[in-house]
Amino acid sequence: MPKSLRSLFGLALIAILLAGCASGPGPSDTRPATQGLSASELLDKAQDQPATQAAQSRLQAAHILSRQGDDEQALDIARDLDVSQLKREDRIDRALLVSDLSLRKEDGRSALAATQILGDIDDMPRDAQQTLRHRRGLALTLVGKSRAAAESLIELQRDEAPFELNDDIWTPLSRLSETALDRMEDQDDSLTQGWVDLARLYRQSGGDMSRLTAALDDWRSDYANHPAARRLPSDLAALKDLRGNDVKHIAIFLPESGPLANVAKAIKKGFEARHMDALNQGEQTPQLTYYDSSAGNLEALYAQATMDGAQVVLGPLDKDLVSQLEQRDGVALPTLALNYGEHDRNQADELFQYGLSAEDEARQAAKRARMDGHHEAAALIPDNAWGERVFKAFRTDWEDQEGELDAVVHYDPKGSVSEATKRLLDADGKRSGNEDIDMLFLVALPSYARQVPPTLDYYYASDLPVYATSQVYSGQPQPRSDHDLNDVMFMDIPWLIPDAAAGGEEALPFYSTYRELDTQDDPSLLKLNAMGVDAYELARRLPMIQALHSLEVFGATGTLQARDDGRIQRTLPWAQFQSGVPAPLLTGGADLDIGNVTLDP
């Protein structure tokens, strides 16, 4: 569970505080007949009670279940009871309970719905109001509304709320793009300005620990009275302690011959472009030494790299070699492999894995669709081993979030789109345009994908939201060809959708390196170059990632973060086809009714 949520659980006595500070009688004054009853007895009793008493009994049962550790049932009961039948103090009590339970299970959407009460009750007791505002900020972080979360929590800090907020503020703030930080800066107050400047220096320091330490010292001089100057966010404090652990020598294991040689060449071009760019900008850069991994003798490669004084290994690229490494207890040197192994879990200490995995995209599609409020999914998946792996990732994440899969069609990529789509809509025996399905997960190349929306339209399902992986986009704007993909939502690496992902090329991560590499007509090569850029940045940050798995790198291929098993997870920006070209995705989440919070991206 994120550390930002741990502070929530010391607030169990809030209902008692409310009873003392709220006007009117407390729950014990209105429900004497229910004292001493169990949760099940209260729920049974509610079946025969008038609406007002029934709502109170169900709320009391939810509290009992929560104290007994049955958070799931407690949340279901508290969330579903008739709020209109509760008195003012009980409505506040319910909002506190639902927001707490929702955050415990990292359900930001439910927590936001509970904090809606902030706009409904003007004279709420201060402790309850500040607790709900705090939880609203944490919930906004969970649903990916980083700017709204940071602004909400900074405003709470300005109001001198009795919470330690630095870590909670830093989590969403550190994820913001330069454009979003510019928008926050327009507020022109010293508290916000201090936080914005702190986030900027963090982004600009790269993997250079000395540079980060010097920048933090300068920042503290400028903002001596800032809350973060008195106590740095935990993540920044941990990074500051790594001064002197900079990576000075990287060994790179890449094949010079064989089937992966051309892929390795494109990735290497990205390494070297980023390395020279960092050097030209005055950054501390590591020595790069290349080793031919074509023979696959890992022991010999590690032995030579160790003798040569390397601190970190970048590679291998071959999936079989990575699979060998991840089944060991550890590796001779901290290693960032350039592929993912075939096993369910990486068990080797100090082995990290990074690649352009479509499975990451599938998991992200599942999360996005659920955050947008969808429950009943359909899926169109290519009938091959790769498609099955991608679908498995989507299905696992979707079902973990209590989503339902109503229809799945594994299609022949060379077959009829119309036939596959009709099978999908009729999959459970109902009429075409199945009203139960409320979203479609699509994995398809552009030539196939372009035929899907017109076919949905033909079968009266034109309003079905479509979430797709990056394969749906060729990587180059083709308005005439992609016109039929209008409204389809998809994700891709920032370097291929600069206008949608970052608000223009100049806002892209590693912009000067991008300008150097974006001189070719093959988007697939640029994607491999971008992978090389991010691999270089991850490798020089490996000591930071080892010390702090929550560290995020804002890269050319997405936002990168190590999972518990060392596999790097990519989070990609979303786009939506408009007039046949990728545009920023402005839908999703905006329908959340949470009072007067502005839900900016």
Coordinates of C-alpha atoms in Angstrom, one line a residue:
M1 CA 0.0 0.0 0.0
P2 CA 1.4 3.5 -0.9
K3 CA 2.9 5.3 2.1
S4 CA 0.7 8.3 1.3
L5 CA -2.3 6.3 2.5
R6 CA -0.8 5.1 5.8
S7 CA -1.7 8.3 7.7
L8 CA -5.4 7.6 7.1
F9 CA -5.8 4.8 9.6
G10 CA -5.2 6.8 12.7
L11 CA -8.5 8.6 12.2
A12 CA -10.8 5.9 13.4
L13 CA -12.2 8.1 16.2
I14 CA -13.3 10.8 13.9
A15 CA -17.0 9.8 14.3
I16 CA -16.6 10.4 18.1
L17 CA -15.1 13.8 17.4
L18 CA -18.0 14.6 15.1
A19 CA -20.6 13.6 17.7
G20 CA -19.0 16.2 20.1
C21 CA -18.7 19.1 17.6
A22 CA -21.8 18.7 15.4
S23 CA -25.1 20.2 16.3
G24 CA -28.0 17.9 17.0
P25 CA -28.1 14.5 18.7
G26 CA -25.5 11.8 17.9
P27 CA -26.2 8.4 16.6
S28 CA -26.5 6.8 20.1
D29 CA -29.3 9.3 20.9
T30 CA -31.4 8.2 17.9
R31 CA -30.7 4.4 17.8
P32 CA -30.8 3.1 21.4
A33 CA -32.6 0.0 20.3
T34 CA -29.7 -1.1 18.1
Q35 CA -26.9 -0.9 20.7
G36 CA -25.2 -4.2 21.2
L37 CA -26.4 -5.8 18.0
S38 CA -24.1 -7.5 15.5
A39 CA -23.7 -6.3 12.0
S40 CA -25.8 -9.1 10.6
E41 CA -28.6 -8.4 13.2
L42 CA -28.5 -4.7 12.2
L43 CA -28.8 -5.6 8.5
D44 CA -31.7 -7.9 9.2
K45 CA -33.4 -5.3 11.3
A46 CA -33.0 -2.7 8.6
Q47 CA -35.2 -4.9 6.3
D48 CA -38.3 -4.0 8.3
Q49 CA -37.4 -0.5 9.5
P50 CA -38.7 2.8 8.1
A51 CA -36.3 4.3 5.5
T52 CA -34.5 6.7 8.0
Q53 CA -33.9 4.1 10.6
A54 CA -32.9 1.5 8.0
A55 CA -30.2 3.8 6.7
Q56 CA -28.9 4.5 10.2
S57 CA -28.8 0.8 11.0
R58 CA -26.9 0.0 7.8
L59 CA -24.4 2.7 8.5
Q60 CA -23.8 1.3 12.0
A61 CA -23.4 -2.2 10.5
A62 CA -20.8 -0.9 8.1
H63 CA -18.8 0.6 11.0
I64 CA -18.9 -2.7 12.8
L65 CA -17.8 -4.6 9.8
S66 CA -15.0 -2.2 9.2
R67 CA -13.8 -2.6 12.8
Q68 CA -13.9 -6.3 12.3
G69 CA -11.6 -6.1 9.2
D70 CA -14.3 -6.8 6.6
D71 CA -13.6 -3.7 4.6
E72 CA -15.2 -5.0 1.4
Q73 CA -18.6 -5.7 2.8
A74 CA -18.4 -2.5 4.9
L75 CA -17.8 -0.4 1.8
D76 CA -20.5 -2.1 -0.2
I77 CA -23.1 -1.4 2.5
A78 CA -22.0 2.2 3.3
R79 CA -21.8 3.1 -0.4
D80 CA -25.2 1.6 -1.3
L81 CA -27.3 2.9 1.5
D82 CA -29.9 5.7 0.9
V83 CA -27.9 8.8 1.8
S84 CA -31.0 11.0 1.5
Q85 CA -32.4 9.3 4.6
L86 CA -29.4 10.2 6.8
K87 CA -29.1 13.2 9.1
R88 CA -26.4 15.7 8.6
E89 CA -23.9 14.3 11.0
D90 CA -24.5 10.7 9.7
R91 CA -23.9 11.9 6.2
I92 CA -20.5 13.3 7.2
D93 CA -19.8 10.1 9.1
R94 CA -20.6 8.0 6.1
A95 CA -18.4 10.2 3.8
L96 CA -15.5 9.7 6.2
L97 CA -16.1 5.9 6.3
V98 CA -16.5 5.5 2.6
S99 CA -13.5 7.6 1.7
D100 CA -11.3 5.8 4.2
L101 CA -12.3 2.3 3.1
S102 CA -12.0 3.3 -0.6
L103 CA -8.5 4.6 -0.2
R104 CA -7.5 1.4 1.7
K105 CA -8.4 -0.6 -1.5
E106 CA -6.9 2.2 -3.7
D107 CA -10.3 2.9 -5.3
G108 CA -9.9 6.6 -6.1
R109 CA -13.2 6.9 -7.9
S110 CA -15.3 5.8 -4.9
A111 CA -13.2 8.0 -2.6
L112 CA -13.8 11.0 -4.8
A113 CA -17.6 10.3 -4.9
A114 CA -17.6 10.3 -1.0
T115 CA -15.8 13.7 -0.9
Q116 CA -18.6 15.2 -3.0
I117 CA -20.2 16.1 0.4
L118 CA -17.7 18.9 0.7
G119 CA -19.7 20.9 -1.7
D120 CA -23.0 20.0 -0.1
I121 CA -22.4 21.0 3.6
D122 CA -21.1 24.5 4.2
D123 CA -20.6 24.5 8.0
M124 CA -18.9 21.1 8.3
P125 CA -16.7 20.7 11.4
R126 CA -13.1 21.7 10.6
D127 CA -11.5 18.4 11.4
A128 CA -13.9 16.4 9.2
Q129 CA -13.6 19.0 6.4
Q130 CA -9.8 18.9 6.4
T131 CA -9.8 15.1 6.6
L132 CA -12.1 14.8 3.5
R133 CA -10.0 17.4 1.6
H134 CA -6.9 15.4 2.4
R135 CA -8.6 12.2 1.1
R136 CA -9.8 14.0 -2.0
G137 CA -6.2 14.9 -2.8
L138 CA -5.0 11.3 -2.3
A139 CA -7.9 10.1 -4.4
L140 CA -7.1 12.5 -7.3
T141 CA -3.6 11.1 -7.2
L142 CA -4.9 7.5 -7.5
V143 CA -7.1 8.3 -10.6
G144 CA -4.2 10.1 -12.3
K145 CA -5.3 13.7 -11.9
S146 CA -1.9 14.8 -10.8
R147 CA -2.2 18.5 -11.2
A148 CA -5.6 18.7 -9.5
A149 CA -4.2 16.5 -6.7
A150 CA -1.1 18.7 -6.2
E151 CA -3.1 21.9 -6.2
S152 CA -5.7 20.5 -3.8
L153 CA -3.1 19.3 -1.3
I154 CA -1.0 22.5 -1.5
E155 CA -4.1 24.5 -0.7
L156 CA -4.7 22.2 2.3
Q157 CA -1.2 22.8 3.4
R158 CA -1.7 26.6 3.0
D159 CA -4.7 26.2 5.4
E160 CA -2.4 24.7 8.0
A161 CA -4.1 21.3 8.1
P162 CA -2.8 19.0 10.9
F163 CA -1.3 16.5 8.4
E164 CA 2.2 15.8 7.2
L165 CA 1.6 16.6 3.6
N166 CA 5.0 16.9 1.9
D167 CA 5.1 13.3 0.7
D168 CA 1.5 13.4 -0.4
I169 CA 2.1 16.6 -2.4
W170 CA 5.3 15.3 -3.9
T171 CA 3.8 12.1 -5.3
P172 CA 1.5 13.8 -7.9
L173 CA 3.7 16.9 -8.3
S174 CA 6.8 14.9 -9.4
R175 CA 4.7 13.4 -12.2
L176 CA 3.8 16.6 -13.9
S177 CA 5.1 17.7 -17.2
E178 CA 6.8 21.1 -17.8
T179 CA 3.6 22.4 -19.3
A180 CA 1.5 21.4 -16.3
L181 CA 4.1 23.0 -14.0
D182 CA 3.9 26.2 -16.0
R183 CA 0.2 26.3 -15.4
M184 CA 0.6 25.8 -11.7
E185 CA 3.2 28.6 -11.6
D186 CA 0.6 31.1 -12.8
Q187 CA -0.9 31.0 -9.3
D188 CA 1.9 33.2 -8.2
D189 CA 2.2 32.5 -4.5
S190 CA 5.4 31.5 -2.7
L191 CA 4.1 28.1 -1.4
T192 CA 3.1 26.9 -4.9
Q193 CA 6.1 28.5 -6.5
G194 CA 8.5 26.7 -4.1
W195 CA 6.9 23.4 -4.9
V196 CA 7.0 24.0 -8.7
D197 CA 10.7 25.0 -8.5
L198 CA 11.4 21.9 -6.5
A199 CA 9.7 19.7 -9.1
R200 CA 11.6 21.4 -11.9
L201 CA 15.1 20.9 -10.4
Y202 CA 14.2 17.3 -9.9
R203 CA 13.3 16.8 -13.5
Q204 CA 16.3 18.7 -14.7
S205 CA 18.9 16.9 -12.6
G206 CA 18.7 13.6 -14.6
G207 CA 20.8 10.9 -13.1
D208 CA 23.5 13.2 -11.8
M209 CA 23.5 13.0 -8.0
S210 CA 26.0 15.8 -7.6
R211 CA 23.9 18.1 -9.7
L212 CA 20.7 17.2 -7.8
T213 CA 22.4 17.8 -4.4
A214 CA 23.7 21.2 -5.5
A215 CA 20.3 22.2 -6.9
L216 CA 18.6 21.2 -3.7
D217 CA 21.0 23.3 -1.6
D218 CA 20.3 26.4 -3.8
W219 CA 16.6 25.8 -3.6
R220 CA 16.7 25.6 0.2
S221 CA 18.5 29.0 0.2
D222 CA 15.7 30.5 -1.8
Y223 CA 12.9 28.9 0.1
A224 CA 14.2 28.7 3.7
N225 CA 10.7 28.9 5.2
H226 CA 9.1 26.5 2.8
P227 CA 7.6 23.3 4.4
A228 CA 9.7 21.1 2.1
A229 CA 12.8 23.0 3.2
R230 CA 12.2 22.0 6.8
R231 CA 11.6 18.4 5.7
L232 CA 12.3 17.2 2.2
P233 CA 9.8 14.7 0.7
S234 CA 11.1 11.2 1.6
D235 CA 11.9 10.3 -2.0
L236 CA 14.1 13.4 -2.5
A237 CA 15.8 12.8 0.8
A238 CA 16.6 9.3 -0.1
L239 CA 18.1 10.4 -3.5
K240 CA 20.1 13.1 -1.8
D241 CA 21.8 10.4 0.4
L242 CA 23.0 8.7 -2.8
R243 CA 25.5 11.5 -3.5
G244 CA 28.8 9.9 -4.7
N245 CA 27.1 6.8 -6.1
D246 CA 26.9 8.0 -9.7
V247 CA 27.4 5.4 -12.4
K248 CA 30.7 6.1 -14.1
H249 CA 31.1 3.0 -16.3
I250 CA 28.4 1.0 -18.2
A251 CA 29.0 -2.3 -19.9
I252 CA 26.6 -2.9 -22.8
F253 CA 25.9 -6.4 -23.9
L254 CA 24.5 -6.3 -27.5
P255 CA 24.6 -8.8 -30.4
E256 CA 26.8 -7.7 -33.4
S257 CA 25.4 -10.6 -35.6
G258 CA 22.4 -12.8 -35.8
P259 CA 18.6 -12.0 -36.0
L260 CA 18.7 -9.3 -33.4
A261 CA 21.7 -7.4 -34.8
N262 CA 19.6 -4.7 -36.6
V263 CA 17.4 -4.1 -33.5
A264 CA 20.6 -3.8 -31.4
K265 CA 22.0 -1.3 -33.9
A266 CA 18.9 0.9 -33.6
I267 CA 18.9 0.8 -29.8
K268 CA 22.6 1.5 -29.8
K269 CA 22.0 4.6 -31.9
G270 CA 19.7 5.9 -29.2
F271 CA 22.2 5.2 -26.4
E272 CA 24.9 7.1 -28.2
A273 CA 22.7 10.1 -29.3
R274 CA 21.5 10.6 -25.7
H275 CA 25.1 10.1 -24.3
M276 CA 26.5 12.8 -26.6
D277 CA 23.6 15.2 -25.9
A278 CA 24.1 14.8 -22.2
L279 CA 27.8 15.4 -22.5
N280 CA 27.2 18.5 -24.6
Q281 CA 24.9 19.9 -21.9
G282 CA 27.5 19.6 -19.2
E283 CA 26.1 16.6 -17.5
Q284 CA 28.3 14.0 -15.8
T285 CA 28.2 11.0 -18.2
P286 CA 29.4 7.4 -17.8
Q287 CA 32.0 5.6 -19.9
L288 CA 30.3 3.1 -22.3
T289 CA 32.0 -0.2 -23.2
Y290 CA 30.4 -2.5 -25.7
Y291 CA 30.5 -6.3 -25.6
D292 CA 29.3 -8.7 -28.3
S293 CA 26.7 -11.0 -26.8
S294 CA 26.0 -13.0 -30.0
A295 CA 27.7 -16.1 -28.5
G296 CA 25.4 -16.0 -25.5
N297 CA 28.2 -16.7 -22.9
L298 CA 26.9 -14.6 -20.0
E299 CA 29.6 -15.8 -17.5
A300 CA 32.4 -14.7 -19.8
L301 CA 30.7 -11.3 -20.5
Y302 CA 30.2 -10.5 -16.8
A303 CA 33.7 -11.6 -16.0
Q304 CA 35.2 -9.3 -18.6
A305 CA 32.9 -6.4 -17.7
T306 CA 33.9 -6.8 -14.0
M307 CA 37.6 -6.8 -14.9
D308 CA 37.2 -3.7 -17.0
G309 CA 35.7 -1.8 -14.0
A310 CA 32.0 -1.6 -15.1
Q311 CA 29.5 -0.7 -12.4
V312 CA 26.3 -1.5 -14.4
V313 CA 25.4 -3.8 -17.2
L314 CA 23.0 -2.8 -20.0
G315 CA 21.7 -5.9 -21.8
P316 CA 21.3 -8.6 -22.9
L317 CA 18.7 -8.2 -25.6
D318 CA 17.9 -11.8 -26.4
K319 CA 14.8 -13.0 -24.6
D320 CA 16.3 -16.5 -23.9
L321 CA 19.3 -14.9 -22.2
V322 CA 17.1 -12.7 -20.1
S323 CA 15.0 -15.7 -19.1
Q324 CA 18.2 -17.5 -18.0
L325 CA 19.2 -14.5 -15.8
E326 CA 15.9 -14.0 -14.1
Q327 CA 15.9 -17.6 -12.7
R328 CA 19.2 -17.0 -10.9
D329 CA 19.5 -15.8 -7.4
G330 CA 21.4 -12.7 -8.5
V331 CA 23.7 -11.2 -11.2
A332 CA 27.4 -10.3 -11.0
L333 CA 26.7 -6.6 -11.6
P334 CA 23.5 -4.6 -11.4
T335 CA 21.9 -5.2 -14.7
L336 CA 19.2 -3.6 -16.9
A337 CA 18.2 -6.2 -19.4
L338 CA 16.7 -5.0 -22.7
N339 CA 13.9 -7.5 -22.8
Y340 CA 11.5 -9.3 -20.5
G341 CA 12.0 -13.0 -19.6
E342 CA 9.4 -15.6 -20.2
H343 CA 8.8 -16.6 -16.6
D344 CA 6.0 -15.2 -14.4
R345 CA 8.4 -13.4 -12.1
N346 CA 12.0 -12.2 -12.1
Q347 CA 13.7 -13.6 -9.0
A348 CA 17.3 -12.4 -9.5
D349 CA 18.5 -9.7 -7.2
E350 CA 19.8 -6.6 -8.9
L351 CA 18.3 -7.6 -12.3
F352 CA 16.0 -5.1 -13.9
Q353 CA 14.2 -5.6 -17.2
Y354 CA 13.0 -3.0 -19.7
G355 CA 11.5 -3.3 -23.1
L356 CA 8.6 -2.1 -25.3
S357 CA 6.0 -4.4 -23.9
A358 CA 2.5 -4.4 -25.4
E359 CA 1.4 -6.2 -22.2
D360 CA 2.0 -2.9 -20.3
E361 CA -0.3 -1.2 -22.8
A362 CA -3.0 -3.8 -22.3
R363 CA -2.9 -3.4 -18.5
Q364 CA -3.1 0.4 -18.9
A365 CA -6.1 0.0 -21.2
A366 CA -7.9 -2.0 -18.5
K367 CA -7.1 0.6 -15.9
R368 CA -8.2 3.5 -18.1
A369 CA -11.5 1.9 -19.1
R370 CA -12.4 1.1 -15.5
M371 CA -11.5 4.6 -14.4
D372 CA -13.8 5.8 -17.1
G373 CA -16.6 3.9 -15.5
H374 CA -16.9 0.9 -17.8
H375 CA -17.7 -2.6 -16.5
E376 CA -18.7 -4.9 -19.4
A377 CA -15.8 -5.4 -21.9
A378 CA -15.5 -7.0 -25.3
A379 CA -12.2 -7.7 -27.0
L380 CA -11.0 -8.2 -30.5
I381 CA -7.6 -10.0 -30.4
P382 CA -5.4 -11.4 -33.2
D383 CA -5.4 -15.2 -33.2
N384 CA -1.7 -15.8 -32.5
A385 CA 0.6 -16.3 -29.6
W386 CA 1.5 -12.6 -29.3
G387 CA -2.2 -11.6 -29.3
E388 CA -2.9 -14.1 -26.6
R389 CA -0.1 -12.7 -24.3
V390 CA -1.5 -9.2 -24.7
F391 CA -5.0 -10.3 -24.1
K392 CA -4.0 -12.3 -21.0
A393 CA -2.5 -9.1 -19.5
F394 CA -5.7 -7.2 -20.2
R395 CA -8.0 -9.9 -18.9
T396 CA -6.0 -10.3 -15.6
D397 CA -6.0 -6.6 -14.8
W398 CA -9.6 -6.1 -15.9
E399 CA -10.9 -8.9 -13.7
D400 CA -8.7 -7.9 -10.8
Q401 CA -10.7 -4.6 -11.0
E402 CA -14.0 -6.5 -10.9
G403 CA -14.7 -5.9 -14.6
E404 CA -16.6 -8.4 -16.7
L405 CA -15.7 -9.9 -20.0
D406 CA -18.8 -10.4 -22.1
A407 CA -17.4 -11.2 -25.4
V408 CA -14.0 -12.2 -26.9
V409 CA -13.2 -12.9 -30.5
H410 CA -9.7 -14.1 -31.6
Y411 CA -9.7 -13.0 -35.2
D412 CA -7.7 -14.0 -38.3
P413 CA -5.6 -10.9 -39.2
K414 CA -6.2 -11.8 -42.8
G415 CA -9.8 -12.6 -42.4
S416 CA -13.1 -10.7 -42.6
V417 CA -13.4 -7.7 -40.2
S418 CA -17.2 -7.7 -40.6
E419 CA -17.5 -11.4 -39.7
A420 CA -15.3 -11.0 -36.6
T421 CA -17.1 -7.9 -35.4
K422 CA -20.5 -9.5 -35.9
R423 CA -19.4 -12.6 -33.9
L424 CA -18.2 -10.3 -31.2
L425 CA -21.5 -8.4 -30.9
D426 CA -23.5 -11.7 -31.0
A427 CA -21.0 -13.6 -28.8
D428 CA -23.5 -14.3 -25.9
G429 CA -26.4 -15.1 -28.1
K430 CA -28.0 -11.6 -27.9
R431 CA -28.9 -9.4 -30.8
S432 CA -26.4 -7.3 -32.7
G433 CA -25.4 -4.1 -30.8
N434 CA -25.3 -6.0 -27.5
E435 CA -26.4 -3.4 -25.0
D436 CA -24.5 -5.1 -22.1
I437 CA -21.1 -4.3 -23.6
D438 CA -19.9 -0.9 -22.7
M439 CA -16.3 -0.8 -24.1
L440 CA -14.2 -2.6 -26.7
F441 CA -10.5 -3.5 -26.3
L442 CA -8.9 -3.6 -29.7
V443 CA -5.5 -5.1 -30.6
A444 CA -5.0 -4.6 -34.3
L445 CA -2.6 -3.2 -36.9
P446 CA -3.9 0.0 -38.7
S447 CA -5.1 -1.8 -41.9
Y448 CA -7.4 -4.0 -39.8
A449 CA -8.3 -1.5 -37.2
R450 CA -9.5 1.1 -39.7
Q451 CA -12.3 -1.2 -40.7
V452 CA -13.6 -1.8 -37.2
P453 CA -15.4 1.5 -36.4
P454 CA -17.4 1.5 -39.7
T455 CA -18.4 -2.1 -39.1
L456 CA -19.5 -1.3 -35.5
D457 CA -21.6 1.5 -37.1
Y458 CA -23.1 -0.9 -39.5
Y459 CA -24.2 -3.1 -36.7
Y460 CA -25.7 -0.2 -34.7
A461 CA -22.8 -0.1 -32.2
S462 CA -21.2 3.2 -33.3
D463 CA -21.3 4.6 -29.7
L464 CA -19.2 1.8 -28.3
P465 CA -16.0 3.3 -26.8
V466 CA -12.9 1.7 -28.3
Y467 CA -9.6 1.4 -26.4
A468 CA -6.6 0.3 -28.5
T469 CA -2.9 -0.4 -28.0
S470 CA -0.2 1.5 -29.9
Q471 CA -0.4 -1.0 -32.8
V472 CA -3.5 0.8 -34.1
Y473 CA -1.3 3.8 -35.1
S474 CA 1.2 3.7 -37.9
G475 CA 3.4 6.3 -36.2
Q476 CA 2.9 8.9 -38.9
P477 CA -0.1 11.2 -39.3
Q478 CA -2.3 9.9 -42.2
P479 CA -5.5 11.9 -41.9
R480 CA -7.2 10.4 -45.0
S481 CA -6.4 6.8 -44.1
D482 CA -7.1 7.1 -40.4
H483 CA -10.3 9.1 -40.7
D484 CA -12.4 6.0 -39.9
L485 CA -10.5 5.7 -36.6
N486 CA -12.0 8.9 -35.3
D487 CA -12.8 8.7 -31.5
V488 CA -10.7 5.6 -31.1
M489 CA -8.6 6.0 -28.0
F490 CA -5.1 4.6 -27.9
M491 CA -1.7 5.0 -26.3
D492 CA 1.8 5.4 -27.8
I493 CA 5.2 6.6 -26.8
P494 CA 5.6 10.4 -26.4
W495 CA 8.1 10.7 -29.3
L496 CA 5.5 9.4 -31.8
I497 CA 2.5 11.5 -30.6
P498 CA 4.2 14.8 -29.4
D499 CA 1.1 17.0 -29.9
A500 CA -1.1 14.6 -28.0
A501 CA 1.4 13.5 -25.3
A502 CA 3.2 16.7 -24.5
G503 CA 1.6 19.6 -26.1
G504 CA 4.1 19.9 -28.9
E505 CA 7.6 18.7 -29.8
E506 CA 9.5 21.2 -27.6
A507 CA 7.8 19.8 -24.5
L508 CA 9.0 16.2 -25.2
P509 CA 11.4 14.4 -22.8
F510 CA 15.0 14.7 -24.2
Y511 CA 13.8 17.1 -26.9
S512 CA 17.3 17.9 -28.3
T513 CA 18.0 14.1 -28.6
Y514 CA 14.6 13.7 -30.3
R515 CA 15.5 16.4 -32.8
E516 CA 18.7 14.6 -33.7
L517 CA 17.1 11.2 -34.2
D518 CA 13.8 12.2 -35.8
T519 CA 15.3 12.4 -39.3
Q520 CA 14.0 9.1 -40.6
D521 CA 10.8 7.9 -42.2
D522 CA 10.5 4.6 -40.3
P523 CA 8.6 5.1 -37.0
S524 CA 9.5 1.6 -35.9
L525 CA 13.2 2.6 -36.0
L526 CA 12.5 5.8 -34.1
K527 CA 10.7 3.8 -31.4
L528 CA 13.8 1.6 -31.0
N529 CA 16.0 4.7 -30.9
A530 CA 13.7 6.0 -28.1
M531 CA 14.1 2.7 -26.3
G532 CA 17.9 3.2 -26.4
V533 CA 17.6 6.7 -25.0
D534 CA 15.5 5.5 -22.1
A535 CA 17.7 2.5 -21.5
Y536 CA 20.7 4.8 -21.2
E537 CA 18.8 7.0 -18.7
L538 CA 17.6 4.0 -16.7
A539 CA 21.1 2.5 -16.5
R540 CA 22.7 5.7 -15.2
R541 CA 20.0 5.8 -12.6
L542 CA 20.2 2.2 -11.4
P543 CA 21.5 3.1 -7.9
M544 CA 18.6 5.5 -7.5
I545 CA 16.1 2.9 -8.7
Q546 CA 17.6 0.3 -6.4
A547 CA 17.3 2.6 -3.4
L548 CA 13.9 3.9 -4.3
H549 CA 11.5 1.7 -6.4
S550 CA 9.0 4.5 -6.5
L551 CA 11.3 6.6 -8.6
E552 CA 9.8 7.6 -12.0
V553 CA 11.7 8.4 -15.1
F554 CA 9.9 10.6 -17.7
G555 CA 11.2 9.1 -20.8
A556 CA 10.9 9.0 -24.6
T557 CA 8.9 5.8 -24.4
G558 CA 6.7 6.7 -21.5
T559 CA 6.9 7.2 -17.7
L560 CA 9.1 4.4 -16.4
Q561 CA 9.0 2.8 -12.9
A562 CA 10.4 -0.4 -11.5
R563 CA 7.9 -2.9 -10.2
D564 CA 8.7 -5.0 -7.1
D565 CA 10.3 -7.7 -9.1
G566 CA 12.6 -5.3 -11.0
R567 CA 10.6 -5.2 -14.2
I568 CA 10.2 -1.7 -15.6
Q569 CA 6.6 -0.7 -16.2
R570 CA 5.9 1.9 -18.8
T571 CA 2.9 4.2 -18.5
L572 CA 2.1 5.8 -21.9
P573 CA 0.2 8.9 -22.7
W574 CA -3.3 8.6 -24.2
A575 CA -4.4 10.0 -27.5
Q576 CA -7.6 10.0 -29.5
F577 CA -8.1 10.1 -33.3
Q578 CA -9.7 13.4 -34.3
S579 CA -10.0 14.3 -38.0
G580 CA -7.8 11.3 -38.6
V581 CA -4.8 12.4 -36.5
P582 CA -3.8 11.8 -32.9
A583 CA -5.1 14.5 -30.5
P584 CA -5.0 14.8 -26.7
L585 CA -7.5 12.6 -25.0
L586 CA -9.7 15.0 -23.0
T587 CA -12.4 12.5 -22.1
G588 CA -12.3 10.0 -19.2
G589 CA -12.6 10.9 -15.6
A590 CA -14.1 14.3 -16.4
D591 CA -17.5 12.9 -15.6
L592 CA -16.5 12.4 -11.9
D593 CA -18.7 14.7 -9.9
I594 CA -16.4 15.8 -7.1
G595 CA -17.4 19.3 -6.2
N596 CA -15.4 22.3 -7.5
V597 CA -12.1 20.5 -8.2
T598 CA -10.8 21.1 -11.7
L599 CA -9.8 17.9 -13.3
D600 CA -6.9 19.0 -15.6
P601 CA -4.7 16.4 -17.2

